[in-house]
Amino acid sequence: MVPQGTDVNYIGGVEFKVSGYNCFPLLTTWPEPFYEDGVGLGNHILRFHAPVQVVDGQGVLGAVFFVNNGRPFQTGYLTLNPSVPATIPGFMAFRDFVDPDVAMALTPSEGLFGSPMVTINYVVGEERSSLDGIKALYR
């Protein structure tokens, strides 16, 4: 998320930390070519080779996380937090592609820092069934 009213038209990099509870990210893939300056497990300080466009004051950055669930029968989740060290203390940040010296605060699109952004093995509901009932679904 990019703060409303920003003069930045293209995002050139981001910095944040991904933390896990009962799981941890093994590998992350990004939609744009990048190089990473981050230090530490889960810490990401990325600079993009191509700009990520900002439209109507917002930019979207998607990523794929490959996760190891350390406790396979328990619920796990990933959270977003400020990187360590943080350019803007207490916040994640993004950098302008045109002027990389410009850094602005970035917050999670849903919830606060430390709120789950991805949940693994979360049971939504439970329903009793028999093997015959399951087979009937495929007839």
C-alpha atoms as one frame of an Amber mdcrd trajectory, in Angstrom:
protein
   0.000   0.000   0.000   1.289   3.467  -0.855   0.052   6.384   1.283  -2.657
   8.493  -0.402  -1.558  11.779  -1.974   2.055  10.735  -2.587   3.996  12.309
  -5.456   5.718   8.990  -6.122   4.619   7.432  -9.435   6.911   4.390  -9.426
   8.127   2.228  -6.543  11.817   1.371  -6.786  12.180  -0.781  -3.687  10.658
  -1.922  -0.410  11.887  -2.974   3.001  10.059  -5.195   5.465  10.420  -8.295
   7.595   8.365 -11.486   7.364   8.059 -13.408  10.627   6.404 -16.775  11.213
   4.555 -18.482  14.047   4.780 -22.299  13.835   6.245 -21.879  10.323   8.942
 -19.971   8.475   9.450 -18.852   4.861  12.079 -20.848   2.967  12.070 -19.010
  -0.355  10.336 -15.950  -1.795   9.797 -15.117  -5.460   8.957 -11.610  -6.700
   7.235 -10.459  -9.894   9.992  -7.958 -10.752  13.748  -8.504 -11.174  15.480
  -7.225  -8.035  18.560  -7.334  -5.923  18.406  -7.732  -2.181  20.332  -5.768
   0.422  18.589  -7.425   3.383  20.370  -9.037   6.269  18.887 -11.647   8.585
  16.261 -14.361   8.271  12.976 -13.014   6.901  14.370  -9.488   6.487  13.910
  -8.050   2.982  15.426  -4.842   1.647  14.710  -4.989  -2.097  15.596  -2.674
  -4.967  13.790  -3.320  -8.254  15.422  -3.218 -11.707  12.079  -2.128 -13.224
   9.584   0.226 -11.558   6.320  -0.914  -9.927   3.682   1.576 -11.032   1.548
   3.531  -8.556  -2.081   4.013  -9.682  -4.506   6.286  -7.806  -2.037   6.590
  -4.931  -1.645   2.829  -4.447   0.832   0.240  -5.612   0.503  -3.526  -5.441
   3.441  -5.823  -4.829   2.718  -9.531  -4.895   5.067 -12.256  -3.749   5.022
 -16.038  -3.502   6.278 -17.493  -0.214   7.362 -21.116   0.045   6.821 -22.037
   3.685   7.970 -24.844   5.969   5.290 -25.578   8.530   7.332 -26.639  11.562
   4.265 -28.104  13.301   2.127 -29.706  10.585  -0.994 -30.284  12.714  -1.067
 -26.820  14.273  -2.110 -23.490  12.811   0.756 -21.304  11.625   0.864 -17.823
  10.154   3.147 -15.202   8.619   3.223 -11.552   9.682   4.631  -8.333   8.189
   6.821  -6.083  10.324   9.371  -3.282   9.890  12.778  -4.432   8.653  15.782
  -4.538  10.942  17.357  -2.022  10.649  14.487   0.186   9.453  15.000   3.306
   7.329  11.932   4.814   9.033  11.885   3.469  12.613   8.679   1.584  13.414
   7.529   1.281   9.781   8.111  -0.730   6.648   9.222   1.558   3.820   9.263
   1.949   0.063  11.618   3.956  -2.144  10.871   6.133  -5.156  12.193   4.585
  -8.394  13.118   7.994  -9.869  14.780   9.323  -6.697  15.920   6.378  -4.504
  16.833   8.792  -1.689  13.095   9.369  -1.098  11.755   6.832   1.429   8.154
   6.785   2.654   6.356   4.801   5.364   4.499   1.659   4.338   1.905  -0.217
   6.392   0.155  -3.583   5.884  -3.017  -3.302   3.804  -4.981  -5.260   6.429
  -4.525  -4.923  10.157  -1.520  -3.856  12.166   2.065  -5.022  12.238   2.171
  -8.548  13.586  -1.341  -9.400  12.343  -1.484 -12.633  10.318  -1.269 -12.038
   6.553  -1.172 -15.749   5.670  -2.609 -18.578   7.783  -1.652 -22.235   7.334
  -3.695 -25.248   8.556  -6.529 -23.044   9.753  -9.686 -25.132  10.198 -12.680
 -23.247   8.810 -15.245 -25.905   9.637 -15.570 -29.564  10.331 -18.115 -31.928
   8.826 -18.622 -35.617   9.414 -18.649 -37.886   6.398 -18.174 -41.510   5.475
 -16.101 -43.053   2.712 -19.327 -43.801   0.789 -20.356 -40.152   1.085 -17.020
 -38.983  -0.283 -17.128 -41.500  -3.171 -20.653 -40.302  -4.014 -19.224 -36.858
  -4.816 -17.330 -38.360  -7.764 -20.104 -40.493  -9.285
